CSV table of C-alpha atoms and ligand atoms in Angstrom, one decimal:
chain,number,residue,atom,x,y,z
A,1,UNK,CA,-80.8,39.9,37.7
A,2,UNK,CA,-79.6,42.0,34.4
A,3,UNK,CA,-81.6,45.5,33.9
A,4,UNK,CA,-82.4,47.6,31.3
A,5,UNK,CA,-83.6,51.2,30.4
A,6,UNK,CA,-87.3,51.3,29.3
A,7,UNK,CA,-90.1,53.8,28.7
A,8,UNK,CA,-92.6,52.8,31.3
A,9,UNK,CA,-96.3,53.7,32.2
A,10,UNK,CA,-95.3,53.1,35.7
A,11,UNK,CA,-98.8,54.8,37.2
A,12,UNK,CA,-102.2,55.2,36.2
A,13,UNK,CA,-101.7,58.8,35.3
A,14,UNK,CA,-100.6,61.0,32.4
A,15,UNK,CA,-96.8,60.8,31.3
A,16,UNK,CA,-94.1,58.1,31.0
A,17,UNK,CA,-91.0,57.4,33.0
A,18,UNK,CA,-87.6,56.3,31.9
A,19,UNK,CA,-86.4,54.0,34.2
A,20,UNK,CA,-84.2,50.5,35.0
A,21,UNK,CA,-86.1,47.6,34.6
A,22,UNK,CA,-85.5,43.7,34.6
A,23,UNK,CA,-84.0,42.4,31.2
A,24,UNK,CA,-87.0,40.1,30.0
A,25,UNK,CA,-86.5,36.3,30.8
A,26,UNK,CA,-85.9,34.2,27.2
A,27,UNK,CA,-88.1,31.3,27.1
A,28,UNK,CA,-87.5,28.3,25.2
A,29,UNK,CA,-89.8,29.4,21.9
A,30,UNK,CA,-88.4,33.1,22.6
A,31,UNK,CA,-85.9,35.4,21.0
A,32,UNK,CA,-84.5,38.2,22.7
A,33,UNK,CA,-84.0,41.3,20.6
A,34,UNK,CA,-81.5,44.2,21.3
A,35,UNK,CA,-83.4,47.0,19.8
A,36,UNK,CA,-82.0,49.5,17.9
A,37,UNK,CA,-84.6,52.3,16.8
A,38,UNK,CA,-88.0,52.6,17.9
A,39,UNK,CA,-90.9,55.0,16.6
A,40,UNK,CA,-93.8,56.6,18.1
A,41,UNK,CA,-97.4,55.5,17.5
A,42,UNK,CA,-100.8,57.6,17.9
A,43,UNK,CA,-101.6,54.7,20.4
A,44,UNK,CA,-98.4,55.4,22.5
A,45,UNK,CA,-99.5,59.0,22.5
A,46,UNK,CA,-102.8,57.9,23.8
A,47,UNK,CA,-101.1,56.1,26.8
A,48,UNK,CA,-99.0,59.1,27.2
A,49,UNK,CA,-101.8,61.4,27.6
A,50,UNK,CA,-103.9,58.5,29.4
A,51,UNK,CA,-107.0,59.0,27.7
A,52,UNK,CA,-110.1,57.0,28.4
A,53,UNK,CA,-109.2,53.7,26.4
A,54,UNK,CA,-105.8,53.8,28.0
A,55,UNK,CA,-107.2,53.8,31.3
A,56,UNK,CA,-109.6,50.9,30.3
A,57,UNK,CA,-106.8,49.0,28.6
A,58,UNK,CA,-103.3,49.4,29.9
A,59,UNK,CA,-102.1,47.5,32.9
A,60,UNK,CA,-99.3,49.3,35.0
A,61,UNK,CA,-96.3,49.2,35.6
A,62,UNK,CA,-95.9,48.4,31.6
A,63,UNK,CA,-93.1,48.9,29.2
A,64,UNK,CA,-94.9,50.3,26.2
A,65,UNK,CA,-94.0,50.5,22.2
A,66,UNK,CA,-94.5,48.3,19.6
A,67,UNK,CA,-92.7,49.8,16.2
A,68,UNK,CA,-89.1,48.7,16.3
A,69,UNK,CA,-86.2,47.2,14.7
A,70,UNK,CA,-83.3,45.5,16.5
A,71,UNK,CA,-80.7,42.6,16.1
A,72,UNK,CA,-81.1,39.2,18.0
A,73,UNK,CA,-79.1,39.1,21.2
A,74,UNK,CA,-80.1,35.7,22.2
A,75,UNK,CA,-82.6,32.7,21.3
A,76,UNK,CA,-84.6,29.6,23.2
A,77,UNK,CA,-83.6,26.3,23.0
A,78,UNK,CA,-86.3,25.5,21.0
A,79,UNK,CA,-85.3,28.2,18.2
A,80,UNK,CA,-83.2,27.4,15.4
A,81,UNK,CA,-84.1,29.7,12.3
A,82,UNK,CA,-82.7,32.8,13.9
A,83,UNK,CA,-79.4,33.7,14.7
A,84,UNK,CA,-77.1,36.3,17.6
A,85,UNK,CA,-76.9,39.4,15.0
A,86,UNK,CA,-80.0,38.9,12.8
A,87,UNK,CA,-81.6,42.2,12.0
A,88,UNK,CA,-85.4,41.6,13.0
A,89,UNK,CA,-88.6,43.4,13.5
A,90,UNK,CA,-91.7,41.8,14.4
A,91,UNK,CA,-95.3,41.5,14.7
A,92,UNK,CA,-96.9,43.4,17.7
A,93,UNK,CA,-100.1,41.1,17.7
A,94,UNK,CA,-99.7,38.1,19.6
A,95,UNK,CA,-102.3,35.2,18.8
A,96,UNK,CA,-103.6,32.4,20.3
A,97,UNK,CA,-102.5,29.9,17.6
A,98,UNK,CA,-105.4,27.3,18.2
A,99,UNK,CA,-108.5,29.0,17.1
A,100,UNK,CA,-110.3,28.4,13.7
A,101,UNK,CA,-108.8,31.5,11.9
A,102,UNK,CA,-105.1,30.6,13.3
A,103,UNK,CA,-105.1,26.9,12.5
A,104,UNK,CA,-106.3,27.9,9.1
A,105,UNK,CA,-103.3,30.4,8.8
A,106,UNK,CA,-105.6,33.7,9.1
A,107,UNK,CA,-103.7,34.9,12.1
A,108,UNK,CA,-104.6,38.4,11.6
A,109,UNK,CA,-108.3,37.3,12.5
A,110,UNK,CA,-107.7,35.8,15.7
A,111,UNK,CA,-110.3,37.0,18.4
A,112,UNK,CA,-107.8,36.6,21.1
A,113,UNK,CA,-105.1,38.9,19.9
A,114,UNK,CA,-102.8,40.5,22.7
A,115,UNK,CA,-100.7,43.4,21.8
A,116,UNK,CA,-97.2,44.3,22.9
A,117,UNK,CA,-96.8,47.4,24.6
A,118,UNK,CA,-100.2,47.7,25.2
A,119,UNK,CA,-101.1,44.6,27.5
A,120,UNK,CA,-97.8,42.7,27.1
A,121,UNK,CA,-94.5,44.4,27.6
A,122,UNK,CA,-93.6,46.6,24.8
A,123,UNK,CA,-90.4,47.4,22.3
A,124,UNK,CA,-89.5,51.0,24.1
A,125,UNK,CA,-86.6,49.3,26.0
A,126,UNK,CA,-83.2,48.1,25.3
A,127,UNK,CA,-84.3,44.6,25.0
A,128,UNK,CA,-87.4,42.9,23.8
A,129,UNK,CA,-88.8,39.3,24.1
A,130,UNK,CA,-91.0,37.9,21.3
A,131,UNK,CA,-92.1,34.3,20.8
A,132,UNK,CA,-90.2,33.2,17.6
A,133,UNK,CA,-93.6,33.0,15.4
A,134,UNK,CA,-93.6,37.0,16.0
A,135,UNK,CA,-89.8,37.7,14.5
A,136,UNK,CA,-89.7,39.2,11.0
A,137,UNK,CA,-86.2,38.5,9.4
A,138,UNK,CA,-85.3,42.1,7.8
A,139,UNK,CA,-83.6,42.6,4.6
A,140,UNK,CA,-80.6,44.1,5.4
A,141,UNK,CA,-80.4,46.7,2.5
A,142,UNK,CA,-83.4,48.4,3.8
A,143,UNK,CA,-82.9,51.4,6.1
A,144,UNK,CA,-83.3,51.0,9.7
A,145,UNK,CA,-85.3,53.9,9.9
A,146,UNK,CA,-87.6,52.7,7.6
A,147,UNK,CA,-87.9,49.3,9.2
A,148,UNK,CA,-88.6,50.7,12.6
A,149,UNK,CA,-91.8,51.7,10.8
A,150,UNK,CA,-92.8,48.2,9.7
A,151,UNK,CA,-95.5,48.0,11.9
A,152,UNK,CA,-97.6,51.2,10.6
A,153,UNK,CA,-96.2,50.9,7.1
A,154,UNK,CA,-97.8,47.3,7.7
A,155,UNK,CA,-101.1,48.8,8.4
A,156,UNK,CA,-101.0,51.0,5.2
A,157,UNK,CA,-99.9,48.2,3.2
A,158,UNK,CA,-102.9,45.7,4.4
A,159,UNK,CA,-105.3,48.6,4.0
A,160,UNK,CA,-104.2,50.2,0.5
A,161,UNK,CA,-103.8,46.6,-0.9
A,162,UNK,CA,-107.1,45.3,0.3
A,163,UNK,CA,-108.7,46.1,-3.4
A,164,UNK,CA,-107.7,46.5,-6.9
A,165,UNK,CA,-106.0,49.9,-7.5
A,166,UNK,CA,-104.6,49.8,-10.6
A,167,UNK,CA,-105.6,52.4,-13.0
A,168,UNK,CA,-108.0,53.5,-10.4
A,169,UNK,CA,-109.0,56.6,-8.6
A,170,UNK,CA,-108.2,56.6,-4.7
A,171,UNK,CA,-109.6,59.0,-2.0
A,172,UNK,CA,-107.7,58.8,1.4
A,173,UNK,CA,-109.2,60.6,4.1
A,174,UNK,CA,-106.2,61.5,6.9
A,175,UNK,CA,-102.7,62.4,5.9
A,176,UNK,CA,-101.3,61.0,9.4
A,177,UNK,CA,-98.3,59.0,9.0
A,178,UNK,CA,-100.4,55.8,7.7
A,179,UNK,CA,-102.3,57.8,5.1
A,180,UNK,CA,-99.1,59.3,3.7
A,181,UNK,CA,-97.4,55.9,3.4
A,182,UNK,CA,-100.9,54.5,1.8
A,183,UNK,CA,-100.7,57.4,-0.8
A,184,UNK,CA,-97.1,56.2,-1.8
A,185,UNK,CA,-98.4,52.5,-2.0
A,186,UNK,CA,-101.6,53.3,-4.1
A,187,UNK,CA,-99.3,55.3,-6.4
A,188,UNK,CA,-96.7,52.6,-6.5
A,189,UNK,CA,-99.6,49.7,-7.0
A,190,UNK,CA,-100.9,52.0,-10.2
A,191,UNK,CA,-103.4,54.0,-9.3
A,192,UNK,CA,-104.2,56.8,-11.5
A,193,UNK,CA,-105.4,60.1,-9.3
A,194,UNK,CA,-104.9,59.9,-5.3
A,195,UNK,CA,-106.8,62.5,-3.6
A,196,UNK,CA,-106.0,63.0,0.1
A,197,UNK,CA,-107.5,65.2,2.7
A,198,UNK,CA,-106.5,66.4,5.8
A,199,UNK,CA,-107.1,69.6,7.7
A,200,UNK,CA,-103.5,70.0,9.0
A,201,UNK,CA,-101.2,71.7,6.3
A,202,UNK,CA,-98.1,70.3,7.5
A,203,UNK,CA,-99.6,67.0,7.0
A,204,UNK,CA,-101.1,67.8,3.6
A,205,UNK,CA,-97.4,69.0,2.4
A,206,UNK,CA,-95.8,65.2,3.5
A,207,UNK,CA,-99.0,63.6,1.3
A,208,UNK,CA,-97.9,65.6,-1.8
A,209,UNK,CA,-94.6,64.5,-1.3
A,210,UNK,CA,-95.6,60.9,-1.2
A,211,UNK,CA,-97.2,61.2,-4.3
A,212,UNK,CA,-100.6,62.7,-3.9
A,213,UNK,CA,-102.4,64.0,-7.3
A,214,UNK,CA,-104.2,66.5,-4.9
A,215,UNK,CA,-104.5,67.3,-1.6
A,216,UNK,CA,-107.4,69.1,0.0
A,217,UNK,CA,-108.4,70.8,3.4
A,218,UNK,CA,-111.9,69.4,4.2
A,219,UNK,CA,-112.9,72.7,5.8
A,220,UNK,CA,-112.1,74.3,2.9
A,221,UNK,CA,-112.3,72.4,-0.4
A,222,UNK,CA,-115.0,70.4,-1.9
A,223,UNK,CA,-114.3,66.7,-3.1
A,224,UNK,CA,-116.6,67.1,-5.8
A,225,UNK,CA,-115.0,70.2,-7.1
A,226,UNK,CA,-111.8,68.2,-6.8
A,227,UNK,CA,-113.3,65.6,-9.1
A,228,UNK,CA,-114.4,67.9,-11.7
A,229,UNK,CA,-110.8,69.3,-11.7
A,230,UNK,CA,-109.5,65.9,-12.3
A,231,UNK,CA,-111.6,65.3,-15.2
A,232,UNK,CA,-113.0,62.1,-12.8
A,233,UNK,CA,-117.0,61.5,-14.1
A,234,UNK,CA,-118.4,58.9,-11.9
A,235,UNK,CA,-116.9,59.0,-8.3
A,236,UNK,CA,-113.7,57.6,-6.3
A,237,UNK,CA,-113.2,53.7,-7.0
A,238,UNK,CA,-111.3,52.9,-3.8
A,239,UNK,CA,-111.6,54.7,-0.4
A,240,UNK,CA,-109.3,54.3,2.6
A,241,UNK,CA,-110.5,55.8,5.6
A,242,UNK,CA,-107.4,57.1,7.8
A,243,UNK,CA,-108.5,59.6,10.0
A,244,UNK,CA,-110.9,58.0,12.4
A,245,UNK,CA,-113.4,61.0,11.9
A,246,UNK,CA,-116.9,60.4,10.9
A,247,UNK,CA,-117.0,63.5,9.1
A,248,UNK,CA,-114.5,62.2,6.8
A,249,UNK,CA,-116.1,58.9,6.3
A,250,UNK,CA,-119.4,60.5,5.6
A,251,UNK,CA,-117.8,62.6,3.0
A,252,UNK,CA,-116.3,59.6,1.2
A,253,UNK,CA,-119.2,57.7,1.3
A,254,UNK,CA,-121.1,60.6,-0.8
A,255,UNK,CA,-117.9,60.5,-3.7
A,256,UNK,CA,-117.8,56.9,-4.3
A,257,UNK,CA,-118.9,55.4,-7.4
A,258,UNK,CA,-121.5,52.8,-7.9
A,259,UNK,CA,-119.6,50.1,-6.5
A,260,UNK,CA,-117.1,51.5,-4.9
A,261,UNK,CA,-114.8,49.9,-2.3
A,262,UNK,CA,-113.6,51.7,0.9
A,263,UNK,CA,-111.4,50.1,3.4
A,264,UNK,CA,-111.3,51.5,7.1
A,265,UNK,CA,-108.7,51.6,9.1
A,266,UNK,CA,-109.3,54.8,11.3
A,267,UNK,CA,-110.5,54.3,14.8
A,268,UNK,CA,-114.1,55.6,14.2
A,269,UNK,CA,-115.8,56.4,17.6
A,270,UNK,CA,-118.1,53.5,18.5
A,271,UNK,CA,-121.4,54.4,17.0
A,272,UNK,CA,-121.4,56.8,14.1
A,273,UNK,CA,-124.8,57.3,11.7
A,274,UNK,CA,-124.1,57.0,8.1
A,275,UNK,CA,-126.5,57.2,5.0
A,276,UNK,CA,-127.2,53.8,4.4
A,277,UNK,CA,-129.2,54.2,1.7
A,278,UNK,CA,-125.9,55.3,-0.2
A,279,UNK,CA,-124.1,52.2,1.0
A,280,UNK,CA,-126.9,49.9,-0.5
A,281,UNK,CA,-128.3,51.8,-3.6
A,282,UNK,CA,-125.0,52.3,-4.6
A,283,UNK,CA,-123.8,48.8,-3.8
A,284,UNK,CA,-120.7,49.8,-1.9
A,285,UNK,CA,-118.5,47.4,-0.4
A,286,UNK,CA,-117.0,48.4,3.4
A,287,UNK,CA,-114.2,46.6,5.0
A,288,UNK,CA,-112.7,46.9,8.6
A,289,UNK,CA,-109.0,46.6,8.8
A,290,UNK,CA,-107.0,45.5,11.9
A,291,UNK,CA,-103.5,45.2,11.9
A,292,UNK,CA,-101.4,43.2,9.3
A,293,UNK,CA,-101.9,39.9,7.8
A,294,UNK,CA,-99.2,37.4,9.1
A,295,UNK,CA,-97.2,37.6,6.9
A,296,UNK,CA,-97.9,38.4,3.6
A,297,UNK,CA,-98.4,41.9,4.6
A,298,UNK,CA,-94.7,41.9,5.8
A,299,UNK,CA,-93.8,40.1,3.0
A,300,UNK,CA,-95.2,42.8,0.5
A,301,UNK,CA,-94.0,46.1,2.1
A,302,UNK,CA,-90.5,44.4,1.9
A,303,UNK,CA,-90.6,43.5,-1.7
A,304,UNK,CA,-92.6,46.9,-2.5
A,305,UNK,CA,-89.4,48.8,-0.8
A,306,UNK,CA,-87.1,46.6,-2.8
A,307,UNK,CA,-88.9,48.0,-5.9
A,308,UNK,CA,-88.6,51.6,-5.3
A,309,UNK,CA,-91.5,52.4,-2.8
A,310,UNK,CA,-90.2,55.3,-1.0
A,311,UNK,CA,-91.7,56.4,2.4
A,312,UNK,CA,-88.9,58.3,3.9
A,313,UNK,CA,-90.6,61.7,3.3
A,314,UNK,CA,-92.8,60.5,6.4
A,315,UNK,CA,-89.9,60.4,8.6
A,316,UNK,CA,-89.5,63.5,10.0
A,317,UNK,CA,-87.6,63.8,13.5
A,318,UNK,CA,-85.2,61.5,15.2
A,319,UNK,CA,-84.1,61.6,18.9
A,320,UNK,CA,-82.2,59.6,21.3
A,321,UNK,CA,-84.7,57.5,23.6
A,322,UNK,CA,-83.3,59.9,26.3
A,323,UNK,CA,-85.1,62.8,24.8
A,324,UNK,CA,-88.5,60.7,24.4
A,325,UNK,CA,-90.3,63.5,25.7
A,326,UNK,CA,-89.2,65.7,23.0
A,327,UNK,CA,-90.7,63.2,20.8
A,328,UNK,CA,-94.0,63.0,22.3
A,329,UNK,CA,-93.9,67.0,22.3
A,330,UNK,CA,-93.4,67.2,18.7
A,331,UNK,CA,-95.8,64.3,17.6
A,332,UNK,CA,-98.5,66.3,20.0
A,333,UNK,CA,-98.0,69.4,17.9
A,334,UNK,CA,-99.2,68.2,14.9
A,335,UNK,CA,-95.9,69.3,13.1
A,336,UNK,CA,-94.7,65.5,12.8
A,337,UNK,CA,-94.9,62.2,10.7
A,338,UNK,CA,-93.0,59.5,12.1
A,339,UNK,CA,-91.0,60.1,15.3
A,340,UNK,CA,-87.7,57.9,15.6
A,341,UNK,CA,-86.3,56.9,19.1
A,342,UNK,CA,-82.9,55.4,19.0
A,343,UNK,CA,-81.9,52.8,21.5
A,344,UNK,CA,-78.1,52.6,20.6
B,401,NAD,P1,-103.1,60.3,12.9
B,401,NAD,O1,-104.1,60.6,14.3
B,401,NAD,O2,-101.7,60.8,12.8
B,401,NAD,O3,-103.6,60.6,11.7
B,401,NAD,C1,-104.9,61.2,11.7
B,401,NAD,C2,-105.0,62.2,10.8
B,401,NAD,O4,-106.5,62.4,10.1
B,401,NAD,C3,-104.5,63.5,11.5
B,401,NAD,O5,-103.3,63.9,10.2
B,401,NAD,C4,-106.0,64.5,11.2
B,401,NAD,O6,-105.3,65.9,11.1
B,401,NAD,C5,-106.5,63.7,10.2
B,401,NAD,N1,-107.8,64.5,10.3
B,401,NAD,C6,-108.8,64.8,11.3
B,401,NAD,N2,-110.1,65.4,10.9
B,401,NAD,C7,-109.8,65.0,9.6
B,401,NAD,C8,-111.0,65.2,8.6
B,401,NAD,N3,-112.1,65.5,8.8
B,401,NAD,N4,-110.6,64.8,7.1
B,401,NAD,C9,-109.4,64.3,6.7
B,401,NAD,N5,-108.9,64.2,7.8
B,401,NAD,C10,-108.7,64.2,9.1
B,401,NAD,O7,-102.9,58.5,12.8
B,401,NAD,P2,-101.9,57.6,12.2
B,401,NAD,O8,-101.1,56.9,12.6
B,401,NAD,O9,-102.0,58.0,10.8
B,401,NAD,O10,-103.5,56.4,11.9
B,401,NAD,C11,-104.5,56.7,11.3
B,401,NAD,C12,-105.8,56.1,11.9
B,401,NAD,O11,-105.7,54.7,12.0
B,401,NAD,C13,-106.0,56.5,13.1
B,401,NAD,O12,-107.3,56.7,13.5
B,401,NAD,C14,-105.5,55.3,14.0
B,401,NAD,O13,-105.9,55.5,15.2
B,401,NAD,C15,-106.0,54.2,13.1
B,401,NAD,N6,-105.3,52.9,13.2
B,401,NAD,C16,-106.0,51.6,13.1
B,401,NAD,C17,-105.3,50.7,13.1
B,401,NAD,C18,-105.7,49.6,12.9
B,401,NAD,O14,-105.3,48.6,12.9
B,401,NAD,N7,-107.4,49.4,12.6
B,401,NAD,C19,-104.0,50.7,13.4
B,401,NAD,C20,-103.2,51.9,13.6
B,401,NAD,C21,-103.8,52.9,13.5
B,402,ZN,ZN1,-106.1,32.7,17.3
């Protein structure tokens, strides 16, 4: 049986092991991908550190990772639309295909979603096997570092394009990689002011380079002051919550205009008290976001990059996969945006 190198959660404890594992078997509807580059997600860090969520969720042993770009190495007998050598990335959410939402083409709303690198073998390996329905043909003129980030760029795109931002004032809480990518996207989509908050100065600087009008430290700067400085009168039109921190969400609620719209991507802890009076009397719309739309989000991010969207300032580090520990260390330090691992 052929084998490959992979990063494996090999036991129910903190850490990850680089080890030799079997190359996945290719079913008739599958595509085998030779992984070229991967990027590390906050989720991978949680799995590495083995937090409560990871303990409850991850079956061990498991090859982790879900952000990748690679080339088709082999296809199953039923696959006719991909060929060996095609440059591809892929949707890491595996959906059932049979529920009402899947049948209606709303696959991102499938209630039976499984995730590669979370409950299903992942992409931090020399080879990854995906059902053909999850493979995305990449524009080869796009930088492969950027293509390796299509999964989180898709989260940013799905959230940022949830509401019309042309001419609007946008508040983004959290300048993690996704908040920073969303900053560039709402700019590209025509927002007027884009205010981004994050306590981490390294990340505020990335948000500034991604096109933020103003970056704020939530512990020090007030959003009401920021609005005055920008000459805003009635509050933010659109809010993108990308920190997962209750304080950030509460600050945002208080700074929205009447009729304002909020998209929530950050994973807030289970139950967060908020002032529901603000939501109701100010007629706010709250929308939860999970994953990416299959495949409208993938189309939109491709054409935005083709039309000049630049997310490269968010990509701060690159390591060979054999140095994965250094990649996880720098991400944990908070002095990093996206960290790429190279597999070739
Ligand atoms: P990240 O953890 O790298 O970034 C979060 C940022 O929020 C950090 O830079 C942190 O300093 C900042 N922050 C902390 N407290 C804050 C506060 N009070 N105000 C403003 N900012 C604050 O995460 P990421 O990879 O950029 O992802 C963003 C969020 O989206 C995370 O919560 C992540 O778990 C979540 N996520 C959700 C989905 C989904 O499908 N819903 C998918 C991917 C990620
Ligand atoms: Zn389904």
